[in-house]
Amino acid sequence: MHPILEEFCEKWVWPTMPGALGAEFRLRLTREHCLKGWEISLNRTLAEIDEELANDDEEWKKHRALRGYAAEGVHMSIKQMSGQLLSVDIADQERYIDLQRMRARQIWDECKHSKLHADVLLGKGWIKSEPELMHLAQANAQPLPAYFGMSMMFPHIHPLARAAQNYYQEANACIGIMAYLDRVADPLVRHEHLSQRDEELMHFMEGKFQIDFLCTSPETQRPVEEALGYLLHQIGGISPSPQPSPRARGKGVRGGAEGG
Amino acid sequence: MASLKIDHERCTECRMCYIVCREINLNAVYVALEPLHRIEIDVAKCTYPGCTACLMYCPADGSIVEAETGRSLVPPPPEVWRS
């Protein structure tokens, strides 16, 4: 295991509340599926960083900031993440009110993260003001099937399916941030990542909490397994195509994902 | 008896600890209306070291400390969670 991933796991993944009924399930998912995906993602990020640092110019910082603005900016948050609030039926709201609260908080966090990417573009003089980004397709589009409509719901609409996204995908964000902070000295790039660090970790912790506390039966664990299977297949490319449960298929919900 | 407190220089007020403590019906973590609506820990309700739940889900390094020693418990040291 890469030392960065090992540090992340020792600090944030393995510590487990004694008696948490879903913890054994989470740790099994982690060992059998997540670690492989996290290792691949980390190695990809480190290879990208090494390639970027080998360049003489700073163009990569511009492209990365624009890509980050598109991946976790206001547009993404409003178009995709706010739709996730709708996945909790009114009858289930009392049970899952904390999930909705956390989701609302994450939408706000993602909007703030877009400002960090804009800071790089402003600080380097590549744009004069943030509204200029509204006219750049590169700052507003993602190469993902999740860009439009309700496709952010993964192959499942159960409220707990999102726990897989928070646990697996936000860990990738955390590990990526650790990699950048480990390798890159530019103060603006460090600002871009450092200011996100605790919030991405909080999003990961949301997923960890939801699985440990709420995924305590086959019925509540299945949506997490299905959504994780989707993420590993669609994003990681390391899992066979998932087979959504009949309930998800019946609702006609398509898959999708967004950045952390 | 050891007890916990929030280090407000480190805490981001994300309220993960509040949610976790409420989920297990301890409700030792609360929002103190004075002075700044910040998260605090009620030592009369908190059962640390018997319960360490909040420590496992706090994302802000160093934000929950042992009140008597000032020792950081985030991320949780191995002896807090390894049996």
mmCIF file of C-alpha atoms in Angstrom:
data_model
loop_
_atom_site.group_PDB
_atom_site.id
_atom_site.type_symbol
_atom_site.label_atom_id
_atom_site.label_comp_id
_atom_site.label_asym_id
_atom_site.label_seq_id
_atom_site.Cartn_x
_atom_site.Cartn_y
_atom_site.Cartn_z
ATOM 1 C CA MET A 1 0.000 0.000 0.000
ATOM 2 C CA HIS A 2 1.277 3.491 -0.873
ATOM 3 C CA PRO A 3 2.345 5.445 2.255
ATOM 4 C CA ILE A 4 -0.199 8.224 1.518
ATOM 5 C CA LEU A 5 -3.062 5.717 1.375
ATOM 6 C CA GLU A 6 -1.723 3.930 4.434
ATOM 7 C CA GLU A 7 -1.688 7.206 6.381
ATOM 8 C CA PHE A 8 -5.239 8.001 5.275
ATOM 9 C CA CYS A 9 -6.479 4.570 6.351
ATOM 10 C CA GLU A 10 -4.701 4.607 9.696
ATOM 11 C CA LYS A 11 -6.042 8.046 10.573
ATOM 12 C CA TRP A 12 -9.565 7.980 9.179
ATOM 13 C CA VAL A 13 -10.685 4.588 7.780
ATOM 14 C CA TRP A 14 -9.738 1.929 10.316
ATOM 15 C CA PRO A 15 -10.770 3.753 13.538
ATOM 16 C CA THR A 16 -14.165 2.269 14.228
ATOM 17 C CA MET A 17 -16.713 2.818 16.948
ATOM 18 C CA PRO A 18 -17.006 -0.348 19.051
ATOM 19 C CA GLY A 19 -20.487 -1.776 18.622
ATOM 20 C CA ALA A 20 -21.381 0.111 15.428
ATOM 21 C CA LEU A 21 -23.648 -2.418 13.729
ATOM 22 C CA GLY A 22 -22.685 -1.590 10.138
ATOM 23 C CA ALA A 23 -18.949 -1.292 10.761
ATOM 24 C CA GLU A 24 -18.137 -4.883 9.875
ATOM 25 C CA PHE A 25 -19.937 -4.399 6.546
ATOM 26 C CA ARG A 26 -17.993 -1.177 5.888
ATOM 27 C CA LEU A 27 -14.650 -2.747 6.701
ATOM 28 C CA ARG A 28 -15.404 -5.708 4.420
ATOM 29 C CA LEU A 29 -16.343 -3.375 1.549
ATOM 30 C CA THR A 30 -13.167 -1.419 2.203
ATOM 31 C CA ARG A 31 -10.848 -4.416 2.143
ATOM 32 C CA GLU A 32 -12.538 -6.192 -0.771
ATOM 33 C CA HIS A 33 -13.294 -3.236 -3.058
ATOM 34 C CA CYS A 34 -12.383 0.293 -1.944
ATOM 35 C CA LEU A 35 -8.668 -0.164 -1.271
ATOM 36 C CA LYS A 36 -8.050 -1.330 -4.824
ATOM 37 C CA GLY A 37 -9.906 1.668 -6.256
ATOM 38 C CA TRP A 38 -8.208 4.127 -3.913
ATOM 39 C CA GLU A 39 -4.755 2.767 -4.771
ATOM 40 C CA ILE A 40 -5.431 3.063 -8.518
ATOM 41 C CA SER A 41 -6.795 6.585 -8.105
ATOM 42 C CA LEU A 42 -3.827 7.678 -5.988
ATOM 43 C CA ASN A 43 -1.293 6.269 -8.440
ATOM 44 C CA ARG A 44 -3.076 8.020 -11.329
ATOM 45 C CA THR A 45 -3.009 11.316 -9.421
ATOM 46 C CA LEU A 46 0.658 10.979 -8.513
ATOM 47 C CA ALA A 47 1.560 10.174 -12.122
ATOM 48 C CA GLU A 48 -0.395 13.252 -13.277
ATOM 49 C CA ILE A 49 1.361 15.444 -10.711
ATOM 50 C CA ASP A 50 4.796 14.167 -11.751
ATOM 51 C CA GLU A 51 3.941 14.821 -15.389
ATOM 52 C CA GLU A 52 2.622 18.290 -14.560
ATOM 53 C CA LEU A 53 5.648 19.226 -12.480
ATOM 54 C CA ALA A 54 7.941 18.126 -15.304
ATOM 55 C CA ASN A 55 6.459 20.846 -17.536
ATOM 56 C CA ASP A 56 8.178 24.191 -17.666
ATOM 57 C CA ASP A 57 4.987 26.205 -17.980
ATOM 58 C CA GLU A 58 2.024 26.607 -15.640
ATOM 59 C CA GLU A 59 -0.666 25.696 -18.133
ATOM 60 C CA TRP A 60 -1.562 22.556 -16.169
ATOM 61 C CA LYS A 61 -2.573 24.674 -13.192
ATOM 62 C CA LYS A 62 -5.013 26.586 -15.400
ATOM 63 C CA HIS A 63 -6.518 23.417 -16.865
ATOM 64 C CA ARG A 64 -6.773 21.790 -13.445
ATOM 65 C CA ALA A 65 -8.487 24.849 -11.946
ATOM 66 C CA LEU A 66 -10.970 25.044 -14.814
ATOM 67 C CA ARG A 67 -11.675 21.330 -14.505
ATOM 68 C CA GLY A 68 -12.127 21.695 -10.755
ATOM 69 C CA TYR A 69 -14.502 24.621 -11.231
ATOM 70 C CA ALA A 70 -16.636 22.487 -13.531
ATOM 71 C CA ALA A 71 -16.472 19.417 -11.310
ATOM 72 C CA GLU A 72 -17.510 20.977 -8.024
ATOM 73 C CA GLY A 73 -18.753 24.441 -8.821
ATOM 74 C CA VAL A 74 -22.071 26.134 -8.306
ATOM 75 C CA HIS A 75 -23.450 24.653 -11.533
ATOM 76 C CA MET A 76 -22.703 21.099 -10.496
ATOM 77 C CA SER A 77 -24.075 21.644 -7.023
ATOM 78 C CA ILE A 78 -27.329 23.144 -8.179
ATOM 79 C CA LYS A 79 -27.870 20.834 -11.122
ATOM 80 C CA GLN A 80 -26.854 17.590 -9.519
ATOM 81 C CA MET A 81 -26.417 17.590 -5.780
ATOM 82 C CA SER A 82 -29.527 19.539 -4.922
ATOM 83 C CA GLY A 83 -31.506 16.879 -6.790
ATOM 84 C CA GLN A 84 -30.234 14.346 -4.286
ATOM 85 C CA LEU A 85 -32.306 15.993 -1.584
ATOM 86 C CA LEU A 86 -35.320 14.691 -3.462
ATOM 87 C CA SER A 87 -34.343 11.062 -2.966
ATOM 88 C CA VAL A 88 -35.814 10.978 0.533
ATOM 89 C CA ASP A 89 -39.548 10.339 0.514
ATOM 90 C CA ILE A 90 -41.590 12.517 2.855
ATOM 91 C CA ALA A 91 -42.519 9.441 4.882
ATOM 92 C CA ASP A 92 -38.808 8.673 5.389
ATOM 93 C CA GLN A 93 -37.735 12.192 6.244
ATOM 94 C CA GLU A 94 -37.854 11.786 10.010
ATOM 95 C CA ARG A 95 -35.523 8.771 9.780
ATOM 96 C CA TYR A 96 -33.171 10.349 7.261
ATOM 97 C CA ILE A 97 -33.316 14.014 8.243
ATOM 98 C CA ASP A 98 -29.606 14.024 9.124
ATOM 99 C CA LEU A 99 -28.792 12.685 5.651
ATOM 100 C CA GLN A 100 -30.672 15.594 4.138
ATOM 101 C CA ARG A 101 -28.954 18.046 6.461
ATOM 102 C CA MET A 102 -25.563 16.647 5.511
ATOM 103 C CA ARG A 103 -26.474 16.763 1.830
ATOM 104 C CA ALA A 104 -27.476 20.423 2.120
ATOM 105 C CA ARG A 105 -24.213 21.180 3.882
ATOM 106 C CA GLN A 106 -22.260 19.429 1.134
ATOM 107 C CA ILE A 107 -23.980 21.458 -1.578
ATOM 108 C CA TRP A 108 -22.792 24.586 0.213
ATOM 109 C CA ASP A 109 -19.265 23.159 0.575
ATOM 110 C CA GLU A 110 -19.035 22.341 -3.126
ATOM 111 C CA CYS A 111 -20.088 25.882 -4.024
ATOM 112 C CA LYS A 112 -17.284 27.209 -1.822
ATOM 113 C CA HIS A 113 -14.786 24.866 -3.458
ATOM 114 C CA SER A 114 -15.482 26.419 -6.830
ATOM 115 C CA LYS A 115 -14.242 29.709 -5.385
ATOM 116 C CA LEU A 116 -10.908 28.085 -4.524
ATOM 117 C CA HIS A 117 -10.396 27.068 -8.144
ATOM 118 C CA ALA A 118 -11.353 30.583 -9.219
ATOM 119 C CA ASP A 119 -8.735 31.942 -6.784
ATOM 120 C CA VAL A 120 -6.006 30.156 -8.770
ATOM 121 C CA LEU A 121 -7.264 31.558 -12.069
ATOM 122 C CA LEU A 122 -7.558 35.061 -10.597
ATOM 123 C CA GLY A 123 -4.244 34.895 -8.750
ATOM 124 C CA LYS A 124 -2.361 33.826 -11.852
ATOM 125 C CA GLY A 125 -4.038 36.517 -13.964
ATOM 126 C CA TRP A 126 -5.780 34.054 -16.295
ATOM 127 C CA ILE A 127 -9.146 35.703 -15.632
ATOM 128 C CA LYS A 128 -9.944 39.195 -14.386
ATOM 129 C CA SER A 129 -13.157 38.293 -12.565
ATOM 130 C CA GLU A 130 -15.072 35.141 -11.718
ATOM 131 C CA PRO A 131 -18.063 35.931 -13.989
ATOM 132 C CA GLU A 132 -15.735 35.381 -16.980
ATOM 133 C CA LEU A 133 -15.888 31.683 -16.134
ATOM 134 C CA MET A 134 -19.574 31.616 -17.080
ATOM 135 C CA HIS A 135 -18.512 32.015 -20.699
ATOM 136 C CA LEU A 136 -15.947 29.210 -20.707
ATOM 137 C CA ALA A 137 -17.258 25.771 -21.559
ATOM 138 C CA GLN A 138 -14.224 24.181 -19.929
ATOM 139 C CA ALA A 139 -15.278 25.682 -16.597
ATOM 140 C CA ASN A 140 -18.820 24.396 -16.842
ATOM 141 C CA ALA A 141 -18.818 20.973 -18.459
ATOM 142 C CA GLN A 142 -17.765 17.540 -17.278
ATOM 143 C CA PRO A 143 -16.972 14.436 -19.309
ATOM 144 C CA LEU A 144 -19.465 12.435 -17.273
ATOM 145 C CA PRO A 145 -22.928 11.059 -18.000
ATOM 146 C CA ALA A 146 -24.070 12.841 -14.844
ATOM 147 C CA TYR A 147 -24.094 16.315 -16.293
ATOM 148 C CA PHE A 148 -27.791 16.552 -16.962
ATOM 149 C CA GLY A 149 -30.970 15.907 -15.093
ATOM 150 C CA MET A 150 -31.465 13.301 -12.429
ATOM 151 C CA SER A 151 -28.641 11.071 -13.581
ATOM 152 C CA MET A 152 -26.724 11.856 -10.408
ATOM 153 C CA MET A 153 -28.807 9.336 -8.524
ATOM 154 C CA PHE A 154 -26.665 6.325 -9.456
ATOM 155 C CA PRO A 155 -28.505 3.120 -10.351
ATOM 156 C CA HIS A 156 -30.425 3.407 -7.105
ATOM 157 C CA ILE A 157 -32.646 5.937 -5.398
ATOM 158 C CA HIS A 158 -32.502 4.599 -1.845
ATOM 159 C CA PRO A 159 -31.346 7.436 0.446
ATOM 160 C CA LEU A 160 -28.446 5.321 1.676
ATOM 161 C CA ALA A 161 -27.054 4.694 -1.814
ATOM 162 C CA ARG A 162 -25.347 8.055 -1.491
ATOM 163 C CA ALA A 163 -23.287 6.717 1.399
ATOM 164 C CA ALA A 164 -21.223 4.757 -1.129
ATOM 165 C CA GLN A 165 -20.459 7.948 -3.047
ATOM 166 C CA ASN A 166 -19.542 9.798 0.122
ATOM 167 C CA TYR A 167 -17.383 6.962 1.433
ATOM 168 C CA TYR A 168 -15.610 5.831 -1.739
ATOM 169 C CA GLN A 169 -15.459 8.909 -3.949
ATOM 170 C CA GLU A 170 -14.793 11.484 -1.242
ATOM 171 C CA ALA A 171 -11.918 9.306 -0.028
ATOM 172 C CA ASN A 172 -10.447 9.666 -3.508
ATOM 173 C CA ALA A 173 -10.762 13.444 -3.108
ATOM 174 C CA CYS A 174 -9.032 13.308 0.289
ATOM 175 C CA ILE A 175 -6.200 11.112 -0.988
ATOM 176 C CA GLY A 176 -5.766 13.334 -4.044
ATOM 177 C CA ILE A 177 -5.482 16.391 -1.818
ATOM 178 C CA MET A 178 -2.872 14.620 0.309
ATOM 179 C CA ALA A 179 -0.926 13.839 -2.865
ATOM 180 C CA TYR A 180 -0.968 17.460 -4.064
ATOM 181 C CA LEU A 181 0.016 18.800 -0.663
ATOM 182 C CA ASP A 182 2.829 16.251 -0.599
ATOM 183 C CA ARG A 183 4.271 17.204 -3.995
ATOM 184 C CA VAL A 184 3.330 20.770 -4.995
ATOM 185 C CA ALA A 185 4.917 23.880 -3.477
ATOM 186 C CA ASP A 186 3.002 26.629 -5.352
ATOM 187 C CA PRO A 187 1.118 28.580 -2.629
ATOM 188 C CA LEU A 188 -1.976 29.086 -4.806
ATOM 189 C CA VAL A 189 -2.253 25.408 -5.676
ATOM 190 C CA ARG A 190 -1.759 24.523 -2.010
ATOM 191 C CA HIS A 191 -4.491 27.013 -1.086
ATOM 192 C CA GLU A 192 -6.754 25.385 -3.684
ATOM 193 C CA HIS A 193 -6.352 22.038 -1.907
ATOM 194 C CA LEU A 194 -5.629 22.894 1.716
ATOM 195 C CA SER A 195 -8.845 24.842 2.188
ATOM 196 C CA GLN A 196 -10.853 21.862 0.970
ATOM 197 C CA ARG A 197 -9.145 19.282 3.094
ATOM 198 C CA ASP A 198 -11.364 19.200 6.170
ATOM 199 C CA GLU A 199 -14.564 19.530 4.154
ATOM 200 C CA GLU A 200 -13.764 16.625 1.854
ATOM 201 C CA LEU A 201 -12.875 14.614 4.914
ATOM 202 C CA MET A 202 -16.198 15.564 6.458
ATOM 203 C CA HIS A 203 -17.989 14.305 3.337
ATOM 204 C CA PHE A 204 -16.078 11.027 3.681
ATOM 205 C CA MET A 205 -17.054 10.856 7.356
ATOM 206 C CA GLU A 206 -20.713 11.281 6.392
ATOM 207 C CA GLY A 207 -20.455 8.131 4.317
ATOM 208 C CA LYS A 208 -18.586 6.307 7.062
ATOM 209 C CA PHE A 209 -21.211 7.307 9.626
ATOM 210 C CA GLN A 210 -24.134 6.356 7.400
ATOM 211 C CA ILE A 211 -22.724 2.906 6.675
ATOM 212 C CA ASP A 212 -21.655 2.230 10.274
ATOM 213 C CA PHE A 213 -24.945 3.325 11.807
ATOM 214 C CA LEU A 214 -27.641 2.866 9.188
ATOM 215 C CA CYS A 215 -26.508 0.015 6.927
ATOM 216 C CA THR A 216 -27.187 -2.708 9.430
ATOM 217 C CA SER A 217 -29.286 -5.188 7.438
ATOM 218 C CA PRO A 218 -29.170 -6.760 3.971
ATOM 219 C CA GLU A 219 -31.947 -4.387 2.908
ATOM 220 C CA THR A 220 -30.011 -1.248 3.867
ATOM 221 C CA GLN A 221 -26.638 -2.616 2.747
ATOM 222 C CA ARG A 222 -27.755 -3.556 -0.763
ATOM 223 C CA PRO A 223 -28.105 0.025 -2.107
ATOM 224 C CA VAL A 224 -24.595 0.817 -0.879
ATOM 225 C CA GLU A 225 -23.172 -2.270 -2.603
ATOM 226 C CA GLU A 226 -25.006 -1.435 -5.813
ATOM 227 C CA ALA A 227 -23.901 2.201 -5.844
ATOM 228 C CA LEU A 228 -20.320 1.219 -5.008
ATOM 229 C CA GLY A 229 -20.386 -1.334 -7.810
ATOM 230 C CA TYR A 230 -21.512 1.417 -10.144
ATOM 231 C CA LEU A 231 -18.743 3.766 -9.009
ATOM 232 C CA LEU A 232 -16.045 1.134 -9.361
ATOM 233 C CA HIS A 233 -17.308 0.170 -12.803
ATOM 234 C CA GLN A 234 -18.101 3.621 -14.202
ATOM 235 C CA ILE A 235 -15.314 5.632 -12.653
ATOM 236 C CA GLY A 236 -12.721 3.149 -11.521
ATOM 237 C CA GLY A 237 -13.239 0.652 -14.326
ATOM 238 C CA ILE A 238 -12.345 -2.120 -11.925
ATOM 239 C CA SER A 239 -15.672 -3.800 -11.344
ATOM 240 C CA PRO A 240 -18.142 -5.652 -13.572
ATOM 241 C CA SER A 241 -21.227 -3.727 -14.627
ATOM 242 C CA PRO A 242 -23.531 -3.606 -11.579
ATOM 243 C CA GLN A 243 -27.005 -5.083 -11.643
ATOM 244 C CA PRO A 244 -29.406 -2.680 -9.914
ATOM 245 C CA SER A 245 -32.160 -4.134 -7.827
ATOM 246 C CA PRO A 246 -35.652 -4.381 -9.363
ATOM 247 C CA ARG A 247 -36.752 -1.363 -7.306
ATOM 248 C CA ALA A 248 -34.094 0.845 -8.855
ATOM 249 C CA ARG A 249 -34.698 -0.450 -12.367
ATOM 250 C CA GLY A 250 -38.423 0.082 -11.969
ATOM 251 C CA LYS A 251 -37.870 3.749 -11.213
ATOM 252 C CA GLY A 252 -35.904 4.232 -14.442
ATOM 253 C CA VAL A 253 -33.068 6.058 -12.724
ATOM 254 C CA ARG A 254 -29.834 6.346 -14.679
ATOM 255 C CA GLY A 255 -26.338 6.389 -13.239
ATOM 256 C CA GLY A 256 -23.970 9.291 -12.768
ATOM 257 C CA ALA A 257 -21.417 10.832 -10.460
ATOM 258 C CA GLU A 258 -19.746 14.060 -9.577
ATOM 259 C CA GLY A 259 -16.450 15.112 -8.077
ATOM 260 C CA GLY A 260 -15.794 15.516 -4.402
ATOM 261 C CA MET B 1 -12.361 11.013 35.428
ATOM 262 C CA ALA B 2 -11.154 12.093 31.979
ATOM 263 C CA SER B 3 -13.450 14.254 29.865
ATOM 264 C CA LEU B 4 -13.626 15.742 26.383
ATOM 265 C CA LYS B 5 -13.809 19.297 25.162
ATOM 266 C CA ILE B 6 -13.847 21.071 21.810
ATOM 267 C CA ASP B 7 -10.798 23.006 20.632
ATOM 268 C CA HIS B 8 -12.494 25.880 18.854
ATOM 269 C CA GLU B 9 -9.273 26.863 17.114
ATOM 270 C CA ARG B 10 -9.474 23.578 15.185
ATOM 271 C CA CYS B 11 -13.198 22.733 15.053
ATOM 272 C CA THR B 12 -14.939 23.517 11.747
ATOM 273 C CA GLU B 13 -18.452 23.279 13.254
ATOM 274 C CA CYS B 14 -19.408 20.565 10.786
ATOM 275 C CA ARG B 15 -21.501 18.918 13.528
ATOM 276 C CA MET B 16 -20.622 15.316 12.747
ATOM 277 C CA CYS B 17 -20.034 14.806 16.494
ATOM 278 C CA TYR B 18 -23.472 16.254 17.254
ATOM 279 C CA ILE B 19 -25.169 13.895 14.793
ATOM 280 C CA VAL B 20 -23.312 10.829 16.048
ATOM 281 C CA CYS B 21 -23.967 11.602 19.717
ATOM 282 C CA ARG B 22 -27.637 12.171 18.980
ATOM 283 C CA GLU B 23 -27.866 8.916 17.016
ATOM 284 C CA ILE B 24 -26.809 6.946 20.086
ATOM 285 C CA ASN B 25 -29.145 8.959 22.329
ATOM 286 C CA LEU B 26 -26.434 10.371 24.560
ATOM 287 C CA ASN B 27 -26.979 13.963 23.449
ATOM 288 C CA ALA B 28 -23.837 15.095 25.229
ATOM 289 C CA VAL B 29 -22.839 17.239 22.245
ATOM 290 C CA TYR B 30 -24.954 20.346 21.967
ATOM 291 C CA VAL B 31 -25.033 23.774 20.398
ATOM 292 C CA ALA B 32 -24.239 26.406 23.036
ATOM 293 C CA LEU B 33 -26.311 29.464 22.212
ATOM 294 C CA GLU B 34 -23.847 31.676 24.076
ATOM 295 C CA PRO B 35 -21.529 33.079 23.060
ATOM 296 C CA LEU B 36 -21.382 32.003 19.408
ATOM 297 C CA HIS B 37 -23.749 29.064 18.761
ATOM 298 C CA ARG B 38 -20.769 26.746 18.829
ATOM 299 C CA ILE B 39 -20.605 23.019 19.454
ATOM 300 C CA GLU B 40 -19.794 22.079 23.064
ATOM 301 C CA ILE B 41 -19.661 18.845 25.067
ATOM 302 C CA ASP B 42 -21.738 18.443 28.246
ATOM 303 C CA VAL B 43 -19.393 16.591 30.598
ATOM 304 C CA ALA B 44 -22.353 15.556 32.760
ATOM 305 C CA LYS B 45 -23.763 13.528 29.863
ATOM 306 C CA CYS B 46 -20.582 12.475 28.056
ATOM 307 C CA THR B 47 -19.394 9.010 29.095
ATOM 308 C CA TYR B 48 -15.842 9.201 27.681
ATOM 309 C CA PRO B 49 -13.719 7.061 27.888
ATOM 310 C CA GLY B 50 -16.614 4.605 27.961
ATOM 311 C CA CYS B 51 -17.921 6.049 24.687
ATOM 312 C CA THR B 52 -15.603 7.309 21.939
ATOM 313 C CA ALA B 53 -18.140 7.540 19.102
ATOM 314 C CA CYS B 54 -17.653 11.222 18.218
ATOM 315 C CA LEU B 55 -13.903 10.717 17.848
ATOM 316 C CA MET B 56 -14.372 8.163 15.065
ATOM 317 C CA TYR B 57 -16.258 10.552 12.766
ATOM 318 C CA CYS B 58 -14.649 13.946 13.462
ATOM 319 C CA PRO B 59 -12.826 15.195 10.334
ATOM 320 C CA ALA B 60 -10.953 18.121 11.884
ATOM 321 C CA ASP B 61 -7.508 17.163 13.143
ATOM 322 C CA GLY B 62 -7.096 18.110 16.809
ATOM 323 C CA SER B 63 -10.577 19.528 17.344
ATOM 324 C CA ILE B 64 -11.618 17.210 20.190
ATOM 325 C CA VAL B 65 -9.155 17.040 23.073
ATOM 326 C CA GLU B 66 -8.902 15.485 26.489
ATOM 327 C CA ALA B 67 -9.862 18.355 28.773
ATOM 328 C CA GLU B 68 -7.432 17.529 31.566
ATOM 329 C CA THR B 69 -4.325 17.055 29.428
ATOM 330 C CA GLY B 70 -5.094 18.933 26.210
ATOM 331 C CA ARG B 71 -4.125 15.794 24.284
ATOM 332 C CA SER B 72 -5.621 15.637 20.785
ATOM 333 C CA LEU B 73 -7.951 12.692 20.186
ATOM 334 C CA VAL B 74 -8.606 13.381 16.476
ATOM 335 C CA PRO B 75 -7.609 11.349 14.591
ATOM 336 C CA PRO B 76 -8.274 8.788 17.321
ATOM 337 C CA PRO B 77 -5.099 7.281 18.755
ATOM 338 C CA PRO B 78 -4.908 3.485 18.354
ATOM 339 C CA GLU B 79 -5.476 2.753 22.047
ATOM 340 C CA VAL B 80 -8.835 4.536 21.859
ATOM 341 C CA TRP B 81 -10.303 2.190 19.251
ATOM 342 C CA ARG B 82 -8.091 -0.896 18.939
ATOM 343 C CA SER B 83 -9.238 -3.618 21.321
#
